[in-house]
Short mmCIF file of C-alpha atoms and ligand atoms in Angstrom, two decimals:
data_model
loop_
_atom_site.label_atom_id
_atom_site.label_comp_id
_atom_site.label_asym_id
_atom_site.label_seq_id
_atom_site.Cartn_x
_atom_site.Cartn_y
_atom_site.Cartn_z
CA MET A 1 3.09 -29.27 9.74
CA SER A 2 6.25 -30.08 7.79
CA ARG A 3 6.04 -29.71 4.02
CA ILE A 4 6.86 -32.05 1.22
CA VAL A 5 9.35 -29.81 -1.03
CA TYR A 6 11.38 -31.03 -4.30
CA VAL A 7 14.71 -31.43 -4.70
CA ASN A 8 16.64 -32.37 -7.38
CA GLY A 9 14.08 -35.33 -8.53
CA GLU A 10 12.64 -36.14 -5.17
CA PHE A 11 9.89 -35.39 -3.00
CA VAL A 12 10.94 -35.15 0.72
CA PRO A 13 9.88 -33.63 4.01
CA GLU A 14 11.17 -29.88 4.11
CA ASP A 15 13.85 -30.88 7.22
CA GLU A 16 15.22 -33.48 5.19
CA ALA A 17 15.89 -31.74 1.85
CA LYS A 18 19.54 -30.91 1.16
CA VAL A 19 21.58 -29.02 -1.64
CA SER A 20 25.18 -28.95 -1.55
CA ILE A 21 27.56 -26.35 0.00
CA PHE A 22 29.20 -26.02 -3.44
CA ASP A 23 25.97 -24.97 -5.01
CA ARG A 24 26.32 -22.22 -7.59
CA GLY A 25 23.31 -20.74 -6.23
CA PHE A 26 24.71 -20.49 -2.83
CA LEU A 27 28.18 -19.51 -3.73
CA PHE A 28 27.55 -17.27 -6.78
CA ALA A 29 23.96 -16.17 -6.61
CA ASP A 30 24.03 -18.16 -9.76
CA GLY A 31 20.49 -18.97 -10.45
CA VAL A 32 17.01 -18.15 -11.42
CA TYR A 33 13.53 -18.68 -9.82
CA GLU A 34 9.77 -18.42 -10.68
CA VAL A 35 7.07 -17.69 -7.92
CA THR A 36 3.58 -18.95 -9.60
CA SER A 37 0.39 -18.44 -7.82
CA VAL A 38 -2.30 -21.15 -6.54
CA LEU A 39 -5.79 -20.42 -6.23
CA ASP A 40 -8.30 -23.33 -5.72
CA GLY A 41 -5.65 -25.76 -5.75
CA LYS A 42 -4.79 -24.83 -9.56
CA LEU A 43 -1.95 -22.90 -10.76
CA VAL A 44 -2.13 -19.27 -12.22
CA ASP A 45 -0.36 -18.36 -15.51
CA PHE A 46 1.88 -21.40 -15.54
CA GLU A 47 2.44 -21.09 -19.07
CA GLY A 48 3.74 -17.13 -18.85
CA HIS A 49 6.04 -18.37 -15.74
CA SER A 50 7.26 -21.44 -17.67
CA ARG A 51 8.28 -19.16 -20.70
CA ARG A 52 9.97 -16.49 -18.31
CA LEU A 53 11.85 -19.38 -16.81
CA GLU A 54 12.96 -20.65 -20.39
CA ARG A 55 14.03 -17.19 -21.31
CA SER A 56 15.84 -16.73 -17.79
CA LEU A 57 17.74 -19.74 -18.24
CA GLY A 58 18.33 -19.20 -22.13
CA GLU A 59 20.01 -15.53 -21.26
CA LEU A 60 22.22 -17.36 -18.72
CA ASN A 61 23.25 -20.19 -20.44
CA MET A 62 22.14 -22.49 -17.91
CA ALA A 63 20.41 -25.74 -18.90
CA ALA A 64 16.93 -26.44 -18.17
CA PRO A 65 16.54 -29.43 -15.50
CA VAL A 66 13.48 -30.83 -16.76
CA THR A 67 11.13 -30.32 -19.63
CA ILE A 68 8.11 -28.08 -19.27
CA ASP A 69 5.77 -30.70 -18.97
CA GLU A 70 8.05 -32.24 -16.03
CA LEU A 71 7.71 -28.79 -14.28
CA LEU A 72 4.09 -29.00 -14.57
CA ALA A 73 3.83 -32.28 -13.42
CA ILE A 74 6.08 -31.67 -10.33
CA HIS A 75 3.92 -28.14 -9.47
CA ARG A 76 0.71 -30.46 -9.43
CA GLU A 77 2.36 -33.16 -7.51
CA LEU A 78 3.36 -30.50 -5.05
CA ILE A 79 -0.04 -29.44 -4.72
CA VAL A 80 -1.51 -32.41 -4.13
CA ARG A 81 1.06 -33.53 -1.34
CA ASN A 82 0.61 -30.42 0.60
CA ASP A 83 -3.06 -30.14 0.03
CA LEU A 84 -2.56 -26.50 -1.30
CA GLN A 85 -5.58 -24.70 -1.70
CA GLU A 86 -4.11 -20.98 -1.87
CA GLY A 87 -0.80 -19.48 -1.89
CA ALA A 88 2.25 -19.86 -4.23
CA ILE A 89 4.90 -22.67 -5.61
CA TYR A 90 8.63 -21.07 -5.23
CA LEU A 91 10.82 -22.53 -8.08
CA GLN A 92 14.77 -22.20 -8.35
CA VAL A 93 16.99 -23.33 -10.88
CA THR A 94 20.87 -23.00 -10.23
CA ARG A 95 23.87 -24.14 -12.42
CA GLY A 96 24.50 -27.08 -10.02
CA ALA A 97 27.30 -27.99 -7.55
CA ASP A 98 30.68 -28.19 -9.00
CA VAL A 99 33.51 -30.10 -7.32
CA ASP A 100 35.02 -26.86 -5.87
CA ARG A 101 34.31 -23.13 -5.90
CA ASP A 102 35.35 -21.40 -9.28
CA PHE A 103 34.22 -18.59 -11.42
CA VAL A 104 33.97 -20.43 -14.38
CA PHE A 105 30.85 -22.00 -15.43
CA PRO A 106 31.14 -25.88 -15.26
CA ASP A 107 30.34 -27.93 -17.95
CA PRO A 108 26.65 -28.88 -17.99
CA GLU A 109 27.08 -32.50 -19.36
CA LYS A 110 29.29 -32.75 -16.21
CA VAL A 111 27.59 -30.65 -13.61
CA PRO A 112 23.82 -30.89 -13.83
CA SER A 113 21.53 -28.03 -12.92
CA SER A 114 19.92 -27.89 -9.70
CA LEU A 115 16.03 -27.78 -9.48
CA VAL A 116 14.28 -26.68 -5.97
CA LEU A 117 10.67 -26.36 -5.52
CA PHE A 118 8.34 -25.75 -2.47
CA THR A 119 4.80 -24.71 -1.36
CA GLN A 120 3.85 -21.42 0.43
CA ALA A 121 0.29 -21.33 1.75
CA LYS A 122 -0.97 -17.94 1.89
CA ALA A 123 -4.27 -16.25 1.55
CA VAL A 124 -3.50 -14.61 -1.57
CA ALA A 125 -7.34 -13.37 -2.83
CA GLU A 126 -8.55 -12.26 0.61
CA SER A 127 -5.53 -10.00 1.72
CA PRO A 128 -6.23 -7.44 4.20
CA ALA A 129 -3.51 -5.19 2.85
CA ALA A 130 -5.40 -4.90 -0.33
CA LYS A 131 -8.31 -3.33 1.33
CA LYS A 132 -6.18 -0.84 3.28
CA GLY A 133 -3.61 -0.02 0.68
CA ILE A 134 0.16 -0.17 1.24
CA ARG A 135 2.59 2.70 1.79
CA VAL A 136 5.86 3.16 -0.35
CA ILE A 137 8.82 4.95 0.16
CA SER A 138 11.32 5.56 -2.67
CA VAL A 139 14.97 4.29 -2.78
CA ASP A 140 18.00 4.58 -5.00
CA ASP A 141 17.91 1.56 -7.52
CA GLN A 142 21.18 0.03 -7.02
CA ARG A 143 20.75 -3.42 -8.55
CA TRP A 144 22.32 -4.72 -11.39
CA ALA A 145 21.45 -3.77 -15.24
CA ARG A 146 20.17 -7.07 -16.33
CA ARG A 147 16.52 -7.11 -14.33
CA ASP A 148 14.84 -8.64 -17.28
CA ILE A 149 16.42 -11.89 -15.91
CA LYS A 150 14.79 -13.09 -12.81
CA THR A 151 17.58 -14.17 -10.93
CA VAL A 152 18.02 -14.86 -7.32
CA GLN A 153 20.59 -11.81 -6.64
CA LEU A 154 17.93 -10.37 -4.23
CA LEU A 155 19.84 -8.73 -1.80
CA TYR A 156 19.55 -5.05 -2.84
CA PRO A 157 15.43 -5.66 -3.00
CA SER A 158 15.53 -7.04 0.38
CA MET A 159 17.78 -3.99 1.59
CA GLY A 160 14.90 -1.69 0.09
CA LYS A 161 12.03 -3.66 1.83
CA MET A 162 13.97 -3.09 5.21
CA MET A 163 14.44 0.34 4.74
CA ALA A 164 10.69 0.82 4.01
CA LEU A 165 10.06 -1.11 7.19
CA ALA A 166 12.54 1.06 9.27
CA ALA A 167 10.59 4.02 7.86
CA GLY A 168 7.28 2.49 9.10
CA LYS A 169 5.87 2.07 5.50
CA ASP A 170 5.14 -1.36 3.50
CA ASP A 171 7.71 -1.45 0.58
CA ALA A 172 9.85 0.54 -1.90
CA TRP A 173 9.94 1.74 -5.08
CA MET A 174 13.24 1.98 -6.96
CA VAL A 175 14.51 5.07 -8.81
CA GLU A 176 17.23 5.62 -11.38
CA ASP A 177 17.89 8.46 -13.64
CA GLY A 178 14.87 10.22 -11.31
CA VAL A 179 12.04 7.75 -12.74
CA VAL A 180 10.56 4.79 -10.94
CA THR A 181 12.08 1.32 -12.21
CA GLU A 182 9.74 -0.71 -10.12
CA GLY A 183 9.25 -2.01 -6.75
CA THR A 184 11.26 -4.50 -4.88
CA SER A 185 9.39 -7.36 -5.67
CA ASN A 186 6.70 -5.96 -8.00
CA ASN A 187 6.03 -3.45 -10.81
CA ALA A 188 4.50 -0.14 -10.13
CA TYR A 189 2.05 1.83 -11.65
CA ILE A 190 0.11 5.14 -11.48
CA VAL A 191 -3.30 6.28 -12.33
CA LYS A 192 -3.76 9.99 -13.57
CA ASP A 193 -7.42 11.09 -15.35
CA ARG A 194 -8.18 7.20 -15.42
CA THR A 195 -4.91 6.61 -17.57
CA ILE A 196 -2.71 3.75 -16.20
CA VAL A 197 1.07 4.60 -16.72
CA THR A 198 3.84 1.85 -16.11
CA ARG A 199 7.08 1.61 -17.41
CA GLN A 200 7.63 0.17 -20.56
CA LEU A 201 9.80 -3.18 -20.92
CA SER A 202 13.46 -3.02 -21.18
CA ASN A 203 16.41 -4.76 -19.32
CA ALA A 204 15.83 -2.24 -16.33
CA ILE A 205 12.83 -4.01 -15.09
CA LEU A 206 11.34 -7.78 -14.60
CA HIS A 207 8.83 -8.28 -17.06
CA GLY A 208 6.16 -9.15 -14.89
CA ILE A 209 3.72 -12.05 -15.61
CA THR A 210 0.91 -10.65 -13.57
CA ARG A 211 1.96 -7.11 -15.61
CA ALA A 212 0.98 -8.63 -18.86
CA ALA A 213 -2.18 -9.97 -17.58
CA VAL A 214 -3.29 -6.97 -16.05
CA LEU A 215 -2.38 -4.63 -18.79
CA ARG A 216 -4.33 -7.01 -21.13
CA PHE A 217 -7.43 -6.99 -18.61
CA ALA A 218 -7.08 -3.29 -18.62
CA ARG A 219 -7.20 -2.61 -22.34
CA GLU A 220 -9.87 -5.10 -22.59
CA ALA A 221 -11.94 -3.16 -20.16
CA GLN A 222 -11.41 -0.14 -22.68
CA MET A 223 -8.71 1.53 -19.72
CA LYS A 224 -6.30 3.61 -20.99
CA VAL A 225 -2.62 2.40 -20.68
CA GLU A 226 0.54 4.33 -21.24
CA GLU A 227 3.87 2.41 -21.10
CA ARG A 228 6.33 4.98 -19.98
CA PRO A 229 8.62 6.01 -16.87
CA PHE A 230 6.77 8.06 -14.12
CA SER A 231 8.92 10.35 -11.45
CA ILE A 232 8.16 10.25 -7.78
CA GLU A 233 6.70 13.78 -8.14
CA GLU A 234 4.22 12.69 -10.99
CA ALA A 235 3.36 9.66 -8.71
CA GLN A 236 2.86 12.09 -5.73
CA ASP A 237 0.39 13.92 -8.03
CA ALA A 238 -1.60 10.95 -9.37
CA ASP A 239 -5.06 10.11 -8.43
CA GLU A 240 -3.92 6.44 -7.35
CA ALA A 241 -0.98 4.19 -7.68
CA PHE A 242 -0.62 0.28 -7.32
CA ILE A 243 1.68 -2.62 -7.65
CA THR A 244 1.27 -5.95 -9.38
CA SER A 245 3.14 -9.54 -8.58
CA ALA A 246 2.15 -13.19 -8.64
CA SER A 247 2.21 -12.89 -4.75
CA ALA A 248 0.48 -9.69 -4.46
CA PHE A 249 -1.78 -9.59 -7.29
CA VAL A 250 -2.90 -5.91 -7.80
CA MET A 251 -2.10 -4.30 -4.68
CA PRO A 252 -3.32 -0.48 -4.35
CA VAL A 253 -0.70 2.14 -3.13
CA VAL A 254 -2.03 4.90 -0.78
CA GLU A 255 0.74 6.93 -0.08
CA VAL A 256 4.25 7.73 -1.94
CA ASP A 257 7.06 9.11 0.34
CA GLY A 258 4.92 10.44 2.68
CA GLU A 259 2.31 12.13 0.30
CA SER A 260 -1.33 10.28 0.31
CA LEU A 261 -3.15 9.59 -2.89
CA GLY A 262 -6.69 9.64 -3.39
CA GLY A 263 -7.64 10.16 -0.07
CA GLY A 264 -5.44 7.50 1.35
CA THR A 265 -7.76 4.71 0.74
CA PRO A 266 -7.40 2.28 -2.34
CA GLY A 267 -8.55 3.98 -5.76
CA PRO A 268 -11.24 2.76 -8.01
CA VAL A 269 -9.12 1.62 -10.86
CA ALA A 270 -6.72 -0.62 -8.86
CA THR A 271 -10.00 -2.02 -6.85
CA ARG A 272 -11.60 -3.03 -10.04
CA LEU A 273 -8.45 -4.51 -11.91
CA ARG A 274 -7.75 -6.64 -8.88
CA GLU A 275 -11.51 -8.03 -9.16
CA ILE A 276 -11.06 -8.69 -12.77
CA TYR A 277 -7.54 -10.34 -12.32
CA ILE A 278 -8.75 -12.56 -9.49
CA GLU A 279 -12.08 -13.59 -11.36
CA GLU A 280 -10.03 -14.20 -14.76
CA SER A 281 -7.18 -16.12 -12.83
CA ARG A 282 -9.61 -18.33 -11.48
CA LYS A 283 -11.12 -19.08 -14.41
CA MET A 284 -8.00 -19.74 -16.41
CA ALA A 285 -5.91 -21.32 -13.76
CA ILE A 286 -4.89 -25.10 -14.36
N1 LIG B 301 9.39 -6.90 -10.39
C1 LIG B 301 10.32 -7.68 -9.64
C2 LIG B 301 11.70 -6.72 -9.28
C3 LIG B 301 9.94 -8.72 -9.17
O1 LIG B 301 10.86 -9.38 -8.07
C4 LIG B 301 8.89 -9.54 -9.28
C5 LIG B 301 8.34 -10.45 -8.75
O2 LIG B 301 8.97 -11.18 -8.03
C6 LIG B 301 8.01 -8.35 -10.38
C7 LIG B 301 8.37 -7.42 -10.80
C8 LIG B 301 6.28 -9.07 -10.62
O3 LIG B 301 6.69 -9.96 -11.45
P1 LIG B 301 5.22 -11.07 -11.64
O4 LIG B 301 4.07 -10.58 -11.91
O5 LIG B 301 6.00 -12.36 -12.52
O6 LIG B 301 5.30 -12.01 -10.26
#
């Protein structure tokens, strides 16, 4: 069944949606995005995603195409028009389409930013991968230095994912200066002696919306959290590991660079945090 997508003010069937070949997202990866998960036909942490979007736009001096209230209305309209019960909504803002290809940013008064949204139906709560856990390899982090901005420059993360698949594994953790930054499209965690360890926020990683929620739930459940970098060797010696993202929620990691963790099955901390996250997200979704 064809989806109804949103493109610059209009809801149209996906095969009729068009953006210009001069769009700066296409030519320069001059765009930012958000992925908001949907549970029971409702948006999970819309406020967190819209706040991060505003921040990404601000860091790049890109004009917001619509207000946050309008954005919420567009998300809800897409859920209704596509009868989306579970999955995600992808949103992308680019600096629009200038009259030609030019490195200089166009005047936002003359060239409005462009806005595209579409739905992605997927069973996220009952994920078979979450029951088995995923296996990761390490790769060199070769991304640009402003990973705190959620830009559409995703070629290197995509290459990292391909390296993992070529190695017969599920995903990659990126390593810089001997320590893990994050996963290709997720934040990375290890658990040792019931302490959760994840890298502190900085420009080196994306400030995950799921990360913020999961760390809050962990602390509320009296779990100990340390925000600091960790190495692959420390991860291989951990009791368990997991990743978080809006599309994976909390996903157990059962192998790091060929070394199996916790007997190769999802650990109790990751399993419990996944349950809490899904339960609380269902309650708070709007
Ligand atoms: N880190 C990176 C590099 C990501 O691409 C993502 C999500 O796309 C995340 C972390 C997780 O962020 P969130 O929890 O907001 O989905």
